[in-house]
């Protein structure tokens, strides 16, 4: 399967614990995005990477959240001191842009990592 | 100004019916309007997209109608099938950006046999 893969698919944790999600984008894609989706809502943008550079962070991304893409390939999203309000589906997406121009405008999403904070 | 408003929240049609989902936006800097389809337990997947220089785009049974002056666009599903039962999201992308999608809240469609 050459799509976007996310791990773990499900995570249940207790309030106050730290969690980390991993995203492996489509191999040739240089753009990577994290979104958060709560029940009954559309995905909300969290952050964006162009290769290894994090170019935008949403105000939704509090200081407890940190994302990295150290070698411009896979990415991690860490949530420290989790709160019940962090319970959501965390979606990763990737796309390809050549010379700064998006190829088709299409984002390819993974199946998400569902977080439940007790 | 960066919101995309989507309606209805849910929709039930009979097989063969034509569900219509509507979206509206305020920011005229949006220049790409995709629709994504999401099945339970899956990530969203691009269904069809349109740019504001055309008023309609059709791909198979799916049609986007775009009204630039009203800042509205809609998705029509012709001859709907039970397999079309999913959540549909409209979205918008700012021009000159990096494909950052601003999603609507979604419409849960159920197509009954």
PDB file of N, CA and C in Angstrom, chain B residues 10-113:
ATOM      1  N   UNK B  10     -27.402  16.845   7.704  1.00  0.00           N
ATOM      2  CA  UNK B  10     -27.649  15.461   7.323  1.00  0.00           C
ATOM      3  C   UNK B  10     -28.727  15.414   6.249  1.00  0.00           C
ATOM      4  N   UNK B  11     -28.730  14.325   5.512  1.00  0.00           N
ATOM      5  CA  UNK B  11     -29.604  14.223   4.349  1.00  0.00           C
ATOM      6  C   UNK B  11     -29.931  12.758   4.121  1.00  0.00           C
ATOM      7  N   UNK B  12     -31.208  12.468   3.927  1.00  0.00           N
ATOM      8  CA  UNK B  12     -31.630  11.104   3.624  1.00  0.00           C
ATOM      9  C   UNK B  12     -32.389  11.129   2.305  1.00  0.00           C
ATOM     10  N   UNK B  13     -31.980  10.275   1.377  1.00  0.00           N
ATOM     11  CA  UNK B  13     -32.673  10.171   0.091  1.00  0.00           C
ATOM     12  C   UNK B  13     -32.883   8.703  -0.244  1.00  0.00           C
ATOM     13  N   UNK B  14     -33.806   8.477  -1.153  1.00  0.00           N
ATOM     14  CA  UNK B  14     -34.018   7.132  -1.660  1.00  0.00           C
ATOM     15  C   UNK B  14     -33.070   6.892  -2.832  1.00  0.00           C
ATOM     16  N   UNK B  15     -32.756   5.646  -3.045  1.00  0.00           N
ATOM     17  CA  UNK B  15     -31.926   5.270  -4.188  1.00  0.00           C
ATOM     18  C   UNK B  15     -32.486   5.895  -5.460  1.00  0.00           C
ATOM     19  N   UNK B  16     -31.588   6.481  -6.252  1.00  0.00           N
ATOM     20  CA  UNK B  16     -32.000   7.138  -7.480  1.00  0.00           C
ATOM     21  C   UNK B  16     -32.287   8.621  -7.310  1.00  0.00           C
ATOM     22  N   UNK B  17     -32.412   9.074  -6.077  1.00  0.00           N
ATOM     23  CA  UNK B  17     -32.665  10.485  -5.821  1.00  0.00           C
ATOM     24  C   UNK B  17     -31.436  11.347  -6.091  1.00  0.00           C
ATOM     25  N   UNK B  18     -31.598  12.656  -5.999  1.00  0.00           N
ATOM     26  CA  UNK B  18     -30.511  13.593  -6.291  1.00  0.00           C
ATOM     27  C   UNK B  18     -30.267  14.469  -5.067  1.00  0.00           C
ATOM     28  N   UNK B  19     -29.419  14.014  -4.172  1.00  0.00           N
ATOM     29  CA  UNK B  19     -29.109  14.857  -3.014  1.00  0.00           C
ATOM     30  C   UNK B  19     -28.290  16.074  -3.449  1.00  0.00           C
ATOM     31  N   UNK B  20     -28.566  17.188  -2.804  1.00  0.00           N
ATOM     32  CA  UNK B  20     -27.847  18.431  -3.082  1.00  0.00           C
ATOM     33  C   UNK B  20     -27.301  18.976  -1.773  1.00  0.00           C
ATOM     34  N   UNK B  21     -26.012  19.264  -1.773  1.00  0.00           N
ATOM     35  CA  UNK B  21     -25.337  19.795  -0.593  1.00  0.00           C
ATOM     36  C   UNK B  21     -24.796  21.167  -0.958  1.00  0.00           C
ATOM     37  N   UNK B  22     -25.034  22.131  -0.078  1.00  0.00           N
ATOM     38  CA  UNK B  22     -24.694  23.513  -0.373  1.00  0.00           C
ATOM     39  C   UNK B  22     -23.592  24.055   0.532  1.00  0.00           C
ATOM     40  N   UNK B  23     -22.751  24.910  -0.044  1.00  0.00           N
ATOM     41  CA  UNK B  23     -21.704  25.564   0.737  1.00  0.00           C
ATOM     42  C   UNK B  23     -21.609  27.027   0.344  1.00  0.00           C
ATOM     43  N   UNK B  24     -21.202  27.845   1.304  1.00  0.00           N
ATOM     44  CA  UNK B  24     -21.045  29.274   1.079  1.00  0.00           C
ATOM     45  C   UNK B  24     -19.756  29.739   1.738  1.00  0.00           C
ATOM     46  N   UNK B  25     -19.157  30.766   1.159  1.00  0.00           N
ATOM     47  CA  UNK B  25     -17.900  31.295   1.692  1.00  0.00           C
ATOM     48  C   UNK B  25     -17.931  32.810   1.599  1.00  0.00           C
ATOM     49  N   UNK B  26     -17.032  33.448   2.329  1.00  0.00           N
ATOM     50  CA  UNK B  26     -16.947  34.908   2.327  1.00  0.00           C
ATOM     51  C   UNK B  26     -15.676  35.425   1.659  1.00  0.00           C
ATOM     52  N   UNK B  27     -14.576  34.695   1.863  1.00  0.00           N
ATOM     53  CA  UNK B  27     -13.276  35.191   1.437  1.00  0.00           C
ATOM     54  C   UNK B  27     -13.090  35.019  -0.073  1.00  0.00           C
ATOM     55  N   UNK B  28     -13.015  36.120  -0.798  1.00  0.00           N
ATOM     56  CA  UNK B  28     -12.867  36.039  -2.251  1.00  0.00           C
ATOM     57  C   UNK B  28     -11.462  35.626  -2.683  1.00  0.00           C
ATOM     58  N   UNK B  29     -10.573  35.459  -1.727  1.00  0.00           N
ATOM     59  CA  UNK B  29      -9.226  34.981  -2.047  1.00  0.00           C
ATOM     60  C   UNK B  29      -9.160  33.466  -2.198  1.00  0.00           C
ATOM     61  N   UNK B  30     -10.256  32.791  -1.887  1.00  0.00           N
ATOM     62  CA  UNK B  30     -10.295  31.349  -2.147  1.00  0.00           C
ATOM     63  C   UNK B  30     -10.314  31.141  -3.659  1.00  0.00           C
ATOM     64  N   UNK B  31      -9.519  30.190  -4.145  1.00  0.00           N
ATOM     65  CA  UNK B  31      -9.522  29.980  -5.597  1.00  0.00           C
ATOM     66  C   UNK B  31      -9.575  28.505  -5.999  1.00  0.00           C
ATOM     67  N   UNK B  32      -9.911  27.655  -5.060  1.00  0.00           N
ATOM     68  CA  UNK B  32     -10.012  26.230  -5.382  1.00  0.00           C
ATOM     69  C   UNK B  32     -10.989  25.629  -4.404  1.00  0.00           C
ATOM     70  N   UNK B  33     -11.977  24.889  -4.929  1.00  0.00           N
ATOM     71  CA  UNK B  33     -13.071  24.411  -4.099  1.00  0.00           C
ATOM     72  C   UNK B  33     -13.266  22.913  -4.326  1.00  0.00           C
ATOM     73  N   UNK B  34     -12.657  22.104  -3.464  1.00  0.00           N
ATOM     74  CA  UNK B  34     -12.821  20.645  -3.597  1.00  0.00           C
ATOM     75  C   UNK B  34     -13.935  20.117  -2.703  1.00  0.00           C
ATOM     76  N   UNK B  35     -14.440  18.979  -3.079  1.00  0.00           N
ATOM     77  CA  UNK B  35     -15.350  18.212  -2.238  1.00  0.00           C
ATOM     78  C   UNK B  35     -14.641  16.913  -1.867  1.00  0.00           C
ATOM     79  N   UNK B  36     -14.724  16.585  -0.587  1.00  0.00           N
ATOM     80  CA  UNK B  36     -14.134  15.351  -0.100  1.00  0.00           C
ATOM     81  C   UNK B  36     -15.233  14.436   0.425  1.00  0.00           C
ATOM     82  N   UNK B  37     -15.009  13.135   0.236  1.00  0.00           N
ATOM     83  CA  UNK B  37     -15.939  12.109   0.690  1.00  0.00           C
ATOM     84  C   UNK B  37     -15.249  11.291   1.778  1.00  0.00           C
ATOM     85  N   UNK B  38     -15.967  11.046   2.864  1.00  0.00           N
ATOM     86  CA  UNK B  38     -15.359  10.285   3.954  1.00  0.00           C
ATOM     87  C   UNK B  38     -16.293   9.169   4.397  1.00  0.00           C
ATOM     88  N   UNK B  39     -15.785   7.950   4.374  1.00  0.00           N
ATOM     89  CA  UNK B  39     -16.515   6.800   4.893  1.00  0.00           C
ATOM     90  C   UNK B  39     -16.084   6.555   6.340  1.00  0.00           C
ATOM     91  N   UNK B  40     -16.942   5.930   7.140  1.00  0.00           N
ATOM     92  CA  UNK B  40     -16.592   5.685   8.543  1.00  0.00           C
ATOM     93  C   UNK B  40     -15.258   4.960   8.688  1.00  0.00           C
ATOM     94  N   UNK B  41     -14.415   5.465   9.571  1.00  0.00           N
ATOM     95  CA  UNK B  41     -13.128   4.839   9.824  1.00  0.00           C
ATOM     96  C   UNK B  41     -12.065   5.121   8.789  1.00  0.00           C
ATOM     97  N   UNK B  42     -12.389   5.955   7.835  1.00  0.00           N
ATOM     98  CA  UNK B  42     -11.427   6.282   6.766  1.00  0.00           C
ATOM     99  C   UNK B  42     -11.132   7.777   6.768  1.00  0.00           C
ATOM    100  N   UNK B  43     -10.028   8.138   6.120  1.00  0.00           N
ATOM    101  CA  UNK B  43      -9.750   9.551   5.946  1.00  0.00           C
ATOM    102  C   UNK B  43     -10.535  10.103   4.770  1.00  0.00           C
ATOM    103  N   UNK B  44     -10.677  11.420   4.712  1.00  0.00           N
ATOM    104  CA  UNK B  44     -11.371  12.024   3.557  1.00  0.00           C
ATOM    105  C   UNK B  44     -10.609  11.759   2.266  1.00  0.00           C
ATOM    106  N   UNK B  45     -11.343  11.637   1.175  1.00  0.00           N
ATOM    107  CA  UNK B  45     -10.742  11.429  -0.137  1.00  0.00           C
ATOM    108  C   UNK B  45     -11.372  12.400  -1.123  1.00  0.00           C
ATOM    109  N   UNK B  46     -10.543  12.969  -1.987  1.00  0.00           N
ATOM    110  CA  UNK B  46     -11.036  13.942  -2.966  1.00  0.00           C
ATOM    111  C   UNK B  46     -12.039  13.287  -3.903  1.00  0.00           C
ATOM    112  N   UNK B  47     -13.164  13.970  -4.075  1.00  0.00           N
ATOM    113  CA  UNK B  47     -14.236  13.483  -4.943  1.00  0.00           C
ATOM    114  C   UNK B  47     -14.235  14.248  -6.268  1.00  0.00           C
ATOM    115  N   UNK B  48     -14.274  15.559  -6.160  1.00  0.00           N
ATOM    116  CA  UNK B  48     -14.348  16.428  -7.333  1.00  0.00           C
ATOM    117  C   UNK B  48     -13.983  17.830  -6.864  1.00  0.00           C
ATOM    118  N   UNK B  49     -13.461  18.648  -7.782  1.00  0.00           N
ATOM    119  CA  UNK B  49     -13.055  19.998  -7.395  1.00  0.00           C
ATOM    120  C   UNK B  49     -13.310  20.956  -8.543  1.00  0.00           C
ATOM    121  N   UNK B  50     -13.406  22.237  -8.210  1.00  0.00           N
ATOM    122  CA  UNK B  50     -13.685  23.247  -9.215  1.00  0.00           C
ATOM    123  C   UNK B  50     -12.900  24.511  -8.897  1.00  0.00           C
ATOM    124  N   UNK B  51     -12.551  25.266  -9.917  1.00  0.00           N
ATOM    125  CA  UNK B  51     -11.952  26.586  -9.755  1.00  0.00           C
ATOM    126  C   UNK B  51     -13.010  27.620 -10.133  1.00  0.00           C
ATOM    127  N   UNK B  52     -12.912  28.839  -9.615  1.00  0.00           N
ATOM    128  CA  UNK B  52     -14.005  29.803  -9.763  1.00  0.00           C
ATOM    129  C   UNK B  52     -14.173  30.377 -11.162  1.00  0.00           C
ATOM    130  N   UNK B  53     -13.344  29.979 -12.109  1.00  0.00           N
ATOM    131  CA  UNK B  53     -13.518  30.498 -13.464  1.00  0.00           C
ATOM    132  C   UNK B  53     -14.504  29.666 -14.292  1.00  0.00           C
ATOM    133  N   UNK B  54     -15.068  28.624 -13.700  1.00  0.00           N
ATOM    134  CA  UNK B  54     -16.103  27.835 -14.380  1.00  0.00           C
ATOM    135  C   UNK B  54     -17.325  27.751 -13.477  1.00  0.00           C
ATOM    136  N   UNK B  55     -18.491  27.579 -14.092  1.00  0.00           N
ATOM    137  CA  UNK B  55     -19.730  27.564 -13.312  1.00  0.00           C
ATOM    138  C   UNK B  55     -20.212  26.157 -12.998  1.00  0.00           C
ATOM    139  N   UNK B  56     -19.669  25.178 -13.691  1.00  0.00           N
ATOM    140  CA  UNK B  56     -20.114  23.810 -13.441  1.00  0.00           C
ATOM    141  C   UNK B  56     -19.026  22.832 -13.858  1.00  0.00           C
ATOM    142  N   UNK B  57     -18.929  21.755 -13.078  1.00  0.00           N
ATOM    143  CA  UNK B  57     -18.009  20.687 -13.428  1.00  0.00           C
ATOM    144  C   UNK B  57     -18.681  19.367 -13.117  1.00  0.00           C
ATOM    145  N   UNK B  58     -18.572  18.453 -14.046  1.00  0.00           N
ATOM    146  CA  UNK B  58     -19.241  17.161 -13.885  1.00  0.00           C
ATOM    147  C   UNK B  58     -18.231  16.041 -14.017  1.00  0.00           C
ATOM    148  N   UNK B  59     -18.276  15.095 -13.086  1.00  0.00           N
ATOM    149  CA  UNK B  59     -17.449  13.896 -13.169  1.00  0.00           C
ATOM    150  C   UNK B  59     -18.321  12.707 -12.790  1.00  0.00           C
ATOM    151  N   UNK B  60     -18.670  11.935 -13.796  1.00  0.00           N
ATOM    152  CA  UNK B  60     -19.556  10.800 -13.561  1.00  0.00           C
ATOM    153  C   UNK B  60     -20.903  11.277 -13.040  1.00  0.00           C
ATOM    154  N   UNK B  61     -21.321  10.756 -11.885  1.00  0.00           N
ATOM    155  CA  UNK B  61     -22.614  11.141 -11.319  1.00  0.00           C
ATOM    156  C   UNK B  61     -22.528  12.372 -10.426  1.00  0.00           C
ATOM    157  N   UNK B  62     -21.336  12.929 -10.262  1.00  0.00           N
ATOM    158  CA  UNK B  62     -21.141  14.054  -9.350  1.00  0.00           C
ATOM    159  C   UNK B  62     -20.948  15.351 -10.134  1.00  0.00           C
ATOM    160  N   UNK B  63     -21.680  16.388  -9.726  1.00  0.00           N
ATOM    161  CA  UNK B  63     -21.616  17.680 -10.388  1.00  0.00           C
ATOM    162  C   UNK B  63     -21.447  18.778  -9.335  1.00  0.00           C
ATOM    163  N   UNK B  64     -20.515  19.687  -9.600  1.00  0.00           N
ATOM    164  CA  UNK B  64     -20.401  20.891  -8.782  1.00  0.00           C
ATOM    165  C   UNK B  64     -20.992  22.047  -9.584  1.00  0.00           C
ATOM    166  N   UNK B  65     -21.865  22.809  -8.932  1.00  0.00           N
ATOM    167  CA  UNK B  65     -22.348  24.063  -9.491  1.00  0.00           C
ATOM    168  C   UNK B  65     -21.727  25.193  -8.691  1.00  0.00           C
ATOM    169  N   UNK B  66     -21.209  26.198  -9.393  1.00  0.00           N
ATOM    170  CA  UNK B  66     -20.475  27.271  -8.711  1.00  0.00           C
ATOM    171  C   UNK B  66     -21.070  28.613  -9.104  1.00  0.00           C
ATOM    172  N   UNK B  67     -21.414  29.424  -8.111  1.00  0.00           N
ATOM    173  CA  UNK B  67     -21.958  30.760  -8.328  1.00  0.00           C
ATOM    174  C   UNK B  67     -21.003  31.759  -7.686  1.00  0.00           C
ATOM    175  N   UNK B  68     -20.117  32.322  -8.523  1.00  0.00           N
ATOM    176  CA  UNK B  68     -19.072  33.179  -7.991  1.00  0.00           C
ATOM    177  C   UNK B  68     -19.634  34.455  -7.360  1.00  0.00           C
ATOM    178  N   UNK B  69     -20.649  35.051  -7.982  1.00  0.00           N
ATOM    179  CA  UNK B  69     -21.186  36.311  -7.464  1.00  0.00           C
ATOM    180  C   UNK B  69     -21.866  36.113  -6.117  1.00  0.00           C
ATOM    181  N   UNK B  70     -22.498  34.962  -5.940  1.00  0.00           N
ATOM    182  CA  UNK B  70     -23.170  34.667  -4.673  1.00  0.00           C
ATOM    183  C   UNK B  70     -22.220  34.040  -3.663  1.00  0.00           C
ATOM    184  N   UNK B  71     -21.033  33.678  -4.105  1.00  0.00           N
ATOM    185  CA  UNK B  71     -20.054  32.992  -3.260  1.00  0.00           C
ATOM    186  C   UNK B  71     -20.652  31.724  -2.671  1.00  0.00           C
ATOM    187  N   UNK B  72     -21.243  30.943  -3.560  1.00  0.00           N
ATOM    188  CA  UNK B  72     -21.858  29.685  -3.156  1.00  0.00           C
ATOM    189  C   UNK B  72     -21.489  28.596  -4.153  1.00  0.00           C
ATOM    190  N   UNK B  73     -21.432  27.380  -3.671  1.00  0.00           N
ATOM    191  CA  UNK B  73     -21.224  26.244  -4.560  1.00  0.00           C
ATOM    192  C   UNK B  73     -21.933  25.029  -3.963  1.00  0.00           C
ATOM    193  N   UNK B  74     -22.277  24.112  -4.827  1.00  0.00           N
ATOM    194  CA  UNK B  74     -23.058  22.967  -4.371  1.00  0.00           C
ATOM    195  C   UNK B  74     -22.637  21.692  -5.090  1.00  0.00           C
ATOM    196  N   UNK B  75     -22.903  20.592  -4.420  1.00  0.00           N
ATOM    197  CA  UNK B  75     -22.622  19.261  -4.967  1.00  0.00           C
ATOM    198  C   UNK B  75     -23.944  18.562  -5.229  1.00  0.00           C
ATOM    199  N   UNK B  76     -24.083  18.031  -6.437  1.00  0.00           N
ATOM    200  CA  UNK B  76     -25.253  17.250  -6.802  1.00  0.00           C
ATOM    201  C   UNK B  76     -24.787  15.823  -7.094  1.00  0.00           C
ATOM    202  N   UNK B  77     -25.517  14.850  -6.572  1.00  0.00           N
ATOM    203  CA  UNK B  77     -25.201  13.445  -6.850  1.00  0.00           C
ATOM    204  C   UNK B  77     -26.373  12.860  -7.617  1.00  0.00           C
ATOM    205  N   UNK B  78     -26.136  12.595  -8.884  1.00  0.00           N
ATOM    206  CA  UNK B  78     -27.192  12.054  -9.736  1.00  0.00           C
ATOM    207  C   UNK B  78     -27.353  10.560  -9.478  1.00  0.00           C
ATOM    208  N   UNK B  79     -28.587  10.080  -9.605  1.00  0.00           N
ATOM    209  CA  UNK B  79     -28.868   8.641  -9.489  1.00  0.00           C
ATOM    210  C   UNK B  79     -28.133   8.053  -8.281  1.00  0.00           C
ATOM    211  N   UNK B  80     -28.385   8.612  -7.113  1.00  0.00           N
ATOM    212  CA  UNK B  80     -27.638   8.209  -5.916  1.00  0.00           C
ATOM    213  C   UNK B  80     -27.847   6.729  -5.596  1.00  0.00           C
ATOM    214  N   UNK B  81     -26.812   6.139  -5.045  1.00  0.00           N
ATOM    215  CA  UNK B  81     -26.769   4.715  -4.721  1.00  0.00           C
ATOM    216  C   UNK B  81     -26.470   4.536  -3.228  1.00  0.00           C
ATOM    217  N   UNK B  82     -26.881   3.406  -2.656  1.00  0.00           N
ATOM    218  CA  UNK B  82     -26.555   3.167  -1.239  1.00  0.00           C
ATOM    219  C   UNK B  82     -25.056   3.290  -0.949  1.00  0.00           C
ATOM    220  N   UNK B  83     -24.215   2.933  -1.909  1.00  0.00           N
ATOM    221  CA  UNK B  83     -22.774   3.056  -1.735  1.00  0.00           C
ATOM    222  C   UNK B  83     -22.280   4.486  -1.650  1.00  0.00           C
ATOM    223  N   UNK B  84     -23.142   5.449  -1.966  1.00  0.00           N
ATOM    224  CA  UNK B  84     -22.782   6.866  -1.825  1.00  0.00           C
ATOM    225  C   UNK B  84     -22.974   7.349  -0.389  1.00  0.00           C
ATOM    226  N   UNK B  85     -23.554   6.506   0.454  1.00  0.00           N
ATOM    227  CA  UNK B  85     -23.776   6.880   1.848  1.00  0.00           C
ATOM    228  C   UNK B  85     -22.423   7.137   2.526  1.00  0.00           C
ATOM    229  N   UNK B  86     -22.220   8.353   2.943  1.00  0.00           N
ATOM    230  CA  UNK B  86     -20.930   8.790   3.475  1.00  0.00           C
ATOM    231  C   UNK B  86     -21.123  10.206   4.012  1.00  0.00           C
ATOM    232  N   UNK B  87     -20.054  10.778   4.547  1.00  0.00           N
ATOM    233  CA  UNK B  87     -20.055  12.191   4.925  1.00  0.00           C
ATOM    234  C   UNK B  87     -19.303  12.975   3.853  1.00  0.00           C
ATOM    235  N   UNK B  88     -19.911  14.051   3.428  1.00  0.00           N
ATOM    236  CA  UNK B  88     -19.329  14.880   2.372  1.00  0.00           C
ATOM    237  C   UNK B  88     -18.916  16.228   2.960  1.00  0.00           C
ATOM    238  N   UNK B  89     -17.705  16.638   2.622  1.00  0.00           N
ATOM    239  CA  UNK B  89     -17.182  17.910   3.082  1.00  0.00           C
ATOM    240  C   UNK B  89     -16.861  18.798   1.888  1.00  0.00           C
ATOM    241  N   UNK B  90     -17.369  20.019   1.912  1.00  0.00           N
ATOM    242  CA  UNK B  90     -16.848  21.001   0.976  1.00  0.00           C
ATOM    243  C   UNK B  90     -15.640  21.658   1.626  1.00  0.00           C
ATOM    244  N   UNK B  91     -14.802  22.238   0.800  1.00  0.00           N
ATOM    245  CA  UNK B  91     -13.601  22.888   1.311  1.00  0.00           C
ATOM    246  C   UNK B  91     -13.223  24.027   0.378  1.00  0.00           C
ATOM    247  N   UNK B  92     -12.327  24.857   0.852  1.00  0.00           N
ATOM    248  CA  UNK B  92     -11.829  25.974   0.054  1.00  0.00           C
ATOM    249  C   UNK B  92     -10.346  26.143   0.335  1.00  0.00           C
ATOM    250  N   UNK B  93      -9.634  26.624  -0.678  1.00  0.00           N
ATOM    251  CA  UNK B  93      -8.189  26.822  -0.579  1.00  0.00           C
ATOM    252  C   UNK B  93      -7.855  28.248  -0.987  1.00  0.00           C
ATOM    253  N   UNK B  94      -6.998  28.898  -0.211  1.00  0.00           N
ATOM    254  CA  UNK B  94      -6.594  30.262  -0.521  1.00  0.00           C
ATOM    255  C   UNK B  94      -5.625  30.287  -1.694  1.00  0.00           C
ATOM    256  N   UNK B  95      -5.766  31.277  -2.546  1.00  0.00           N
ATOM    257  CA  UNK B  95      -4.847  31.415  -3.666  1.00  0.00           C
ATOM    258  C   UNK B  95      -3.453  31.752  -3.160  1.00  0.00           C
ATOM    259  N   UNK B  96      -2.468  31.264  -3.889  1.00  0.00           N
ATOM    260  CA  UNK B  96      -1.087  31.553  -3.526  1.00  0.00           C
ATOM    261  C   UNK B  96      -0.608  30.819  -2.308  1.00  0.00           C
ATOM    262  N   UNK B  97      -1.432  29.938  -1.784  1.00  0.00           N
ATOM    263  CA  UNK B  97      -1.055  29.222  -0.573  1.00  0.00           C
ATOM    264  C   UNK B  97      -0.443  27.878  -0.876  1.00  0.00           C
ATOM    265  N   UNK B  98      -0.578  26.991   0.057  1.00  0.00           N
ATOM    266  CA  UNK B  98       0.065  25.685  -0.058  1.00  0.00           C
ATOM    267  C   UNK B  98      -0.956  24.573   0.126  1.00  0.00           C
ATOM    268  N   UNK B  99      -2.140  24.778  -0.446  1.00  0.00           N
ATOM    269  CA  UNK B  99      -3.184  23.758  -0.365  1.00  0.00           C
ATOM    270  C   UNK B  99      -3.728  23.556   1.026  1.00  0.00           C
ATOM    271  N   UNK B 100      -3.682  24.555   1.856  1.00  0.00           N
ATOM    272  CA  UNK B 100      -4.316  24.464   3.166  1.00  0.00           C
ATOM    273  C   UNK B 100      -5.823  24.469   2.959  1.00  0.00           C
ATOM    274  N   UNK B 101      -6.460  23.372   3.310  1.00  0.00           N
ATOM    275  CA  UNK B 101      -7.899  23.234   3.115  1.00  0.00           C
ATOM    276  C   UNK B 101      -8.654  23.786   4.309  1.00  0.00           C
ATOM    277  N   UNK B 102      -9.676  24.603   4.029  1.00  0.00           N
ATOM    278  CA  UNK B 102     -10.618  25.043   5.040  1.00  0.00           C
ATOM    279  C   UNK B 102     -11.898  24.264   4.773  1.00  0.00           C
ATOM    280  N   UNK B 103     -12.264  23.387   5.706  1.00  0.00           N
ATOM    281  CA  UNK B 103     -13.393  22.486   5.502  1.00  0.00           C
ATOM    282  C   UNK B 103     -14.687  23.062   6.057  1.00  0.00           C
ATOM    283  N   UNK B 104     -15.794  22.683   5.412  1.00  0.00           N
ATOM    284  CA  UNK B 104     -17.095  22.869   6.000  1.00  0.00           C
ATOM    285  C   UNK B 104     -17.327  21.813   7.075  1.00  0.00           C
ATOM    286  N   UNK B 105     -18.466  21.917   7.746  1.00  0.00           N
ATOM    287  CA  UNK B 105     -18.737  21.022   8.877  1.00  0.00           C
ATOM    288  C   UNK B 105     -19.155  19.618   8.452  1.00  0.00           C
ATOM    289  N   UNK B 106     -19.510  19.455   7.188  1.00  0.00           N
ATOM    290  CA  UNK B 106     -19.848  18.126   6.695  1.00  0.00           C
ATOM    291  C   UNK B 106     -21.344  17.885   6.594  1.00  0.00           C
ATOM    292  N   UNK B 107     -21.699  17.003   5.685  1.00  0.00           N
ATOM    293  CA  UNK B 107     -23.080  16.555   5.517  1.00  0.00           C
ATOM    294  C   UNK B 107     -23.086  15.037   5.503  1.00  0.00           C
ATOM    295  N   UNK B 108     -23.827  14.459   6.427  1.00  0.00           N
ATOM    296  CA  UNK B 108     -23.926  13.005   6.478  1.00  0.00           C
ATOM    297  C   UNK B 108     -25.076  12.577   5.580  1.00  0.00           C
ATOM    298  N   UNK B 109     -24.748  11.874   4.507  1.00  0.00           N
ATOM    299  CA  UNK B 109     -25.740  11.422   3.528  1.00  0.00           C
ATOM    300  C   UNK B 109     -26.041   9.949   3.716  1.00  0.00           C
ATOM    301  N   UNK B 110     -27.323   9.637   3.751  1.00  0.00           N
ATOM    302  CA  UNK B 110     -27.769   8.243   3.771  1.00  0.00           C
ATOM    303  C   UNK B 110     -28.655   8.019   2.555  1.00  0.00           C
ATOM    304  N   UNK B 111     -28.306   7.054   1.740  1.00  0.00           N
ATOM    305  CA  UNK B 111     -29.098   6.689   0.570  1.00  0.00           C
ATOM    306  C   UNK B 111     -29.742   5.342   0.853  1.00  0.00           C
ATOM    307  N   UNK B 112     -31.057   5.355   0.968  1.00  0.00           N
ATOM    308  CA  UNK B 112     -31.779   4.131   1.295  1.00  0.00           C
ATOM    309  C   UNK B 112     -32.153   3.362   0.041  1.00  0.00           C
ATOM    310  N   UNK B 113     -32.052   2.028   0.093  1.00  0.00           N
ATOM    311  CA  UNK B 113     -32.352   1.210  -1.088  1.00  0.00           C
ATOM    312  C   UNK B 113     -33.826   1.273  -1.504  1.00  0.00           C
TER     313      UNK B 113
END
